Each structure stands twice: as C-alpha cells, then as structure tokens.
Tab-separated table of C-alpha atoms and ligand atoms in Angstrom:
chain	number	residue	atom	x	y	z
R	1	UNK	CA	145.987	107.723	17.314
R	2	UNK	CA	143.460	110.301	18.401
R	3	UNK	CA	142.264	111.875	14.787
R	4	UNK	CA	140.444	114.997	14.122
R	5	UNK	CA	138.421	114.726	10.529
R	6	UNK	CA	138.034	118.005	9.030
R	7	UNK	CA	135.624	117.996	6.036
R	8	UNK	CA	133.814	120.766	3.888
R	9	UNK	CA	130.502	118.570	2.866
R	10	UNK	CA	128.839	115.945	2.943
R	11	UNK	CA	130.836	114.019	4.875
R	12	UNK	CA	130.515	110.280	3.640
R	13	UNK	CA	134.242	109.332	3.877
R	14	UNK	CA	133.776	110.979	8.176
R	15	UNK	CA	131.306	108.937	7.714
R	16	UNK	CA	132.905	105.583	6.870
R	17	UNK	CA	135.210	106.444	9.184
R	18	UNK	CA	133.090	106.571	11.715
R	19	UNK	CA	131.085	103.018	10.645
R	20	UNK	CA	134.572	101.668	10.766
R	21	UNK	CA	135.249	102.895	14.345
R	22	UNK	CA	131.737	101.557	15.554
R	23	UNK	CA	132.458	98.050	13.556
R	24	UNK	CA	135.949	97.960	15.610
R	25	UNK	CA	137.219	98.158	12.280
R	26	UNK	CA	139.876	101.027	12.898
R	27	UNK	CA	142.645	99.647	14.657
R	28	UNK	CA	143.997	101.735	17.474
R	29	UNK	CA	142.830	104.752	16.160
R	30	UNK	CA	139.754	106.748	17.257
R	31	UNK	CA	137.811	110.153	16.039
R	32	UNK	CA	138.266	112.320	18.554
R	33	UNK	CA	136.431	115.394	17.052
R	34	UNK	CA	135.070	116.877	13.740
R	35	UNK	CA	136.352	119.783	12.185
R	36	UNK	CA	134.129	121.669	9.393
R	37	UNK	CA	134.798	124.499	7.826
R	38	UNK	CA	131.045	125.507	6.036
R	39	UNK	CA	128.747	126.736	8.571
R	40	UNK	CA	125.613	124.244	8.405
R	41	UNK	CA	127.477	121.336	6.018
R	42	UNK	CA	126.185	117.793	6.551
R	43	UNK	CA	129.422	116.630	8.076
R	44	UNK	CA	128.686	118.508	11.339
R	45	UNK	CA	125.863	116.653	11.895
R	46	UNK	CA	127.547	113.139	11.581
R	47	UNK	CA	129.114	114.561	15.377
R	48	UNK	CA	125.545	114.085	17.549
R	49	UNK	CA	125.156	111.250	15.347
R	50	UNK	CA	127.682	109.096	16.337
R	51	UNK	CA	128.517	110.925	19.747
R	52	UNK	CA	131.595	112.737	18.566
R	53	UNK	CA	132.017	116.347	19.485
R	54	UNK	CA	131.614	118.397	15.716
R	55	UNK	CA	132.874	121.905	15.664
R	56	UNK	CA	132.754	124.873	13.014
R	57	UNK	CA	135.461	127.397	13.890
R	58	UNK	CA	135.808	130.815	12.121
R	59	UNK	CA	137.668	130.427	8.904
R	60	UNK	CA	138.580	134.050	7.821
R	61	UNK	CA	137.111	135.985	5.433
R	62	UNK	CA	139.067	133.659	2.228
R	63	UNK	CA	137.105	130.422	0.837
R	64	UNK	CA	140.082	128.239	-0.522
R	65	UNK	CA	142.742	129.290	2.545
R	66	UNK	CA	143.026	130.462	6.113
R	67	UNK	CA	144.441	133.600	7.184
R	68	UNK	CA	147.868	132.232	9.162
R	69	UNK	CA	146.276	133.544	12.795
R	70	UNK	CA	143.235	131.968	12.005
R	71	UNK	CA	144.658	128.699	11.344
R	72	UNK	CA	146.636	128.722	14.459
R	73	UNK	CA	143.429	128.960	16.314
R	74	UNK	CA	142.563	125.893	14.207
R	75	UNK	CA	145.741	124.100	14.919
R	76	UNK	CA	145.192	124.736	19.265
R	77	UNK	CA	141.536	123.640	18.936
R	78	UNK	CA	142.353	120.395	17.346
R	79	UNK	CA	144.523	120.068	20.321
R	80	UNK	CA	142.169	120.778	22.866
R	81	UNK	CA	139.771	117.976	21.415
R	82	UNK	CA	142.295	115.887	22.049
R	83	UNK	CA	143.204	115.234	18.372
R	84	UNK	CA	146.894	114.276	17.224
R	85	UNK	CA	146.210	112.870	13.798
R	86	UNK	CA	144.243	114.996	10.956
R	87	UNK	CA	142.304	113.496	8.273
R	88	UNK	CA	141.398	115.678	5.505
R	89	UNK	CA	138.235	114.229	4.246
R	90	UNK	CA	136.876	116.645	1.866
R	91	UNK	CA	138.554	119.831	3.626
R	92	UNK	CA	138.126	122.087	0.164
R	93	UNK	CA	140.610	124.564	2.143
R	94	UNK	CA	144.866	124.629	1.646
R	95	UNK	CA	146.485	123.697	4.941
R	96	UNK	CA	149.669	125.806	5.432
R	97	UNK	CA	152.583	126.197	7.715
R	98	UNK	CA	150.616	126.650	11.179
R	99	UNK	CA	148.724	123.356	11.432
R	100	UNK	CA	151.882	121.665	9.231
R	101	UNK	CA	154.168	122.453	11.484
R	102	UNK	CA	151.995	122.088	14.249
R	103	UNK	CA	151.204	118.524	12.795
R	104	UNK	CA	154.199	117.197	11.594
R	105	UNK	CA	154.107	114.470	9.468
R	106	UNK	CA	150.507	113.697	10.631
R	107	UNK	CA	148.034	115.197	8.538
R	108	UNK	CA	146.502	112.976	5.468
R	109	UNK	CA	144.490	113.742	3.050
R	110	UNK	CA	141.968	111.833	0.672
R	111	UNK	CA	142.004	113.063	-3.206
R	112	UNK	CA	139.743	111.724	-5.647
R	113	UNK	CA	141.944	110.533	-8.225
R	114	UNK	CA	145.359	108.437	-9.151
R	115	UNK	CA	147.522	111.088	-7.989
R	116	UNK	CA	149.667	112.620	-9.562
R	117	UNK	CA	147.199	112.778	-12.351
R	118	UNK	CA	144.228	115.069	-11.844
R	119	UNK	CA	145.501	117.125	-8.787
R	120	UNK	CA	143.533	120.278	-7.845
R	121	UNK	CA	139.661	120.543	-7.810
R	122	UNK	CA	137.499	118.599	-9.228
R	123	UNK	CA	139.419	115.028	-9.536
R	124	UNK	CA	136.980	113.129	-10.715
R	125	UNK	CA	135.181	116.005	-13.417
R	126	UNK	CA	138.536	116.474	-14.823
R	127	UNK	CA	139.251	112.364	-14.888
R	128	UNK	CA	135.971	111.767	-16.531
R	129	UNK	CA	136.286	115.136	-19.182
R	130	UNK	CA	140.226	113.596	-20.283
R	131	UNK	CA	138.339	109.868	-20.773
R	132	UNK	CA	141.008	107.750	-18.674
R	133	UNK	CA	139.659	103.890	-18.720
R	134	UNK	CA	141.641	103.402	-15.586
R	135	UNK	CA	140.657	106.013	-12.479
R	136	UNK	CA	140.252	105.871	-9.020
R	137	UNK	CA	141.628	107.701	-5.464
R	138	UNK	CA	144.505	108.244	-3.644
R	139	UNK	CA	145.516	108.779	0.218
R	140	UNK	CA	148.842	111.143	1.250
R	141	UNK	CA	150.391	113.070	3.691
R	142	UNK	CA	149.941	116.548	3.499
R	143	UNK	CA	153.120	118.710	2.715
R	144	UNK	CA	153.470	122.408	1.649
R	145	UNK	CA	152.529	121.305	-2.331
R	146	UNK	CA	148.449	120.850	-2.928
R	147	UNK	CA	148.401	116.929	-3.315
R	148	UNK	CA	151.752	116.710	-3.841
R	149	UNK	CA	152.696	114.923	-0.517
R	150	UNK	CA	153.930	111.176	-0.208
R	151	UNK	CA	151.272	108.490	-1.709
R	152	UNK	CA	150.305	105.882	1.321
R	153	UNK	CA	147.757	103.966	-0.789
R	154	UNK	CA	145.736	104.106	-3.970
R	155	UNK	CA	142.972	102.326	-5.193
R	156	UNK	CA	141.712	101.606	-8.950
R	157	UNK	CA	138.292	102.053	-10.468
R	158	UNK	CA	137.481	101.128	-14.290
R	159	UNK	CA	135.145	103.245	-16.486
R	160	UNK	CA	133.712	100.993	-18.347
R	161	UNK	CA	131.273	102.132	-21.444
R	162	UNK	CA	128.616	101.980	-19.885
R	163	UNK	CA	129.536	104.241	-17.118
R	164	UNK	CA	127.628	107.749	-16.987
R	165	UNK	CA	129.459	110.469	-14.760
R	166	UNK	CA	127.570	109.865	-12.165
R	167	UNK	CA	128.245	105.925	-12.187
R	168	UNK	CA	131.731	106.803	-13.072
R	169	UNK	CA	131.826	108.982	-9.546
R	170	UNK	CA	129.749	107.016	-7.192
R	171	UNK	CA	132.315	104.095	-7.914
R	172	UNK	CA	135.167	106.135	-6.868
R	173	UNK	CA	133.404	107.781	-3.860
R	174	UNK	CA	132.665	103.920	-2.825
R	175	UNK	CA	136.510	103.077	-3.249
R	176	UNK	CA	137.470	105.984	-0.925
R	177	UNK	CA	134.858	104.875	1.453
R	178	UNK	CA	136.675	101.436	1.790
R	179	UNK	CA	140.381	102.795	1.114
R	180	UNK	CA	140.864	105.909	3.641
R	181	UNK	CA	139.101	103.847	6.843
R	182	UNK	CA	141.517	101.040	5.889
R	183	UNK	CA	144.451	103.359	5.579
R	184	UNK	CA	144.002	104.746	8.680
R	185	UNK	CA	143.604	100.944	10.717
R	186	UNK	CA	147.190	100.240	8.992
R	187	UNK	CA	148.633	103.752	10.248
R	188	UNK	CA	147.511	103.393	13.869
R	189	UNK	CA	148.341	99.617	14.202
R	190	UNK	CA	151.866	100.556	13.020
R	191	UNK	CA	152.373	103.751	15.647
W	1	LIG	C1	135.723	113.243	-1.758
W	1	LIG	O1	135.491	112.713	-3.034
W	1	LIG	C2	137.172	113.655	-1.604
W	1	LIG	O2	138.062	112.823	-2.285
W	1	LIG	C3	137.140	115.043	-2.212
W	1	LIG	O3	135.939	115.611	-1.769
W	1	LIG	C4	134.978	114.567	-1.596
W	1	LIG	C5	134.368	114.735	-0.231
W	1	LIG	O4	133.233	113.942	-0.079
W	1	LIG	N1	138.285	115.795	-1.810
W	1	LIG	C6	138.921	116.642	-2.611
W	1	LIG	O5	138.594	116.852	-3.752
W	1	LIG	C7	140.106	117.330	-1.958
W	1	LIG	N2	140.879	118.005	-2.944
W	1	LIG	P1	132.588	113.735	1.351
W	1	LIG	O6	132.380	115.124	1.972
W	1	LIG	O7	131.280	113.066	1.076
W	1	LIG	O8	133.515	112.887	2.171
C-alpha cells in the first residue's frame, strides 16, 4: 500500500504517520509522497524531514474545491509518485469524481468528530459549542457525500468539566494521532 497524504496544515496526523512508518509501526504500507494544497503550509515541510518527496500542485482559482481538470492533474501526479492509497489528513478541499474514480474505493479520510454527528467544518468547534460529554474522531472512505462515506474506525474522547476548548481539542487531535496510523497498519496488513 503505497499512500499519498494530502493535508492543508499543519500536518500532525502526516506526521504520526510518518513516526509510525519510521517505528515500523505501519504494516505494509508506506508514504510514498505528500500532497498539500496551501502554498507554504507546515505539512510540506514534514517531506525533507523525513525524506519523503512533498509537493504543492496548482489548485485552481476555488478554496474549498478543485476545478475537475485541475484535479485530474492531481489524480496523474499522485500516480507518478507512485501513490495508490490517499489519506486525507486535513485536506480542507472536496474530492470529486476525477481522483474518486481514479481512486476507487481507496481514498480515506480523517474527521474530527463521531461521525455522523458534527460533519462539515469545524468538528470539534461545533462538538464543543453543542456541549456533548462524549466526543472524539472518526476514519472513512471517501465517497461523493462530504463525510458521509463508510466508518472504518472511531475513537472516543470525554469532556470532562474541567476541560477548556483547547484541552477539549488537543485530546481529540491526540486520539487521531494514535487512531488514523493504526487504521492504516490494519488496511495494508489486510490487502
Ligand atoms: C485534523 O483535526 C483533522 O481531523 C481535520 O483537520 C485537522 C488537521 O490537522 N480535518 C477536517 O476537519 C476535515 N474535514 P493536521 O493538519 O495537524 O493533521
């Protein structure tokens, strides 16, 4: 499973992804290349960091989609690093019918919340603002609906009084750290 994260940010869950790979903790998969679509985000420098290549295509003139063209220039470049298997790891961008269909069945994404609750931006500001006791994040495949693809796995954080939204979001940013490198080990040892 040769995987190509594409990420927006900061990059911590590429990141843990990347730890994982250099603890031999991913299975049979392996990064093959970064994808970022923000010209100078933190994720692109994770690449020289852990000897990855890291690449920031053109995304079109739209900040929340790609033109169709432009994503099938996405979809042939993630080929041509050698990636067959997309993580979406903070990729604040919809993925339509180019790279869908161009990834059948093999594109996952990482949303920070019990899906289906809190769908859309924001997962955890929106968890936090409706006061659920019981929160947490959520891997799926990608499909045509915005995180509204099959569930993989989940995993549960508690807001406890005491939390602040800050404590209440570093918790859940340190379950997705541990959850999506774990998913992916299960996915490639069952290819
Ligand atoms: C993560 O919390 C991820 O769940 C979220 O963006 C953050 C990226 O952090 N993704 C979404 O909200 C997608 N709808 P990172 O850049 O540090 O990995």
């Amino acid at each position: 499973m040769n995987i190509a994260i594409l990420g927006s940010g900061r990059g911590s869950n590429a990141e843990a992804i990347l730890a994982a790979q250099a603890a031999g903790q991913l299975g049979r998969a392996r990064v093959a290349a970064i994808f970022c679509d923000i010209p100078g985000a933190r994720i692109l420098a994770l690449g020289p960091r852990f000897g990855v290549p890291a690449f920031q295509p053109d995304s079109g003139p739209f900040k929340t989609k790609f033109p169709p063209e432009i994503e099938t220039v996405w979809a042939n470049a993630i080929r041509a690093a050698g990636g067959d298997f997309i993580v979406l790891a903070g990729f604040m961008r919809v993925v339509k019918a180019p790279l869908l269909d161009a990834f059948a069945g093999r594109i996952i994404n990482l949303h920070p919340s019990l899906l289906p609750a809190f769908a859309g931006l924001d997962g955890i500001g929106q968890a936090w603002r409706y006061g659920v006791k019981v929160a947490g994040c959520t891997v799926h495949y990608v499909n045509a609906e915005v995180d509204g693809g099959a569930i993989i796995d989940q995993a549960v954080v508690r807001r406890e009084d005491a939390d602040t939204p800050e404590s209440f979001a570093e918790k859940i940013h340190a379950a997705e750290h541990r959850l999506l490198p774990d998913v992916i080990r299960r996915l490639s040892l069952a290819e």
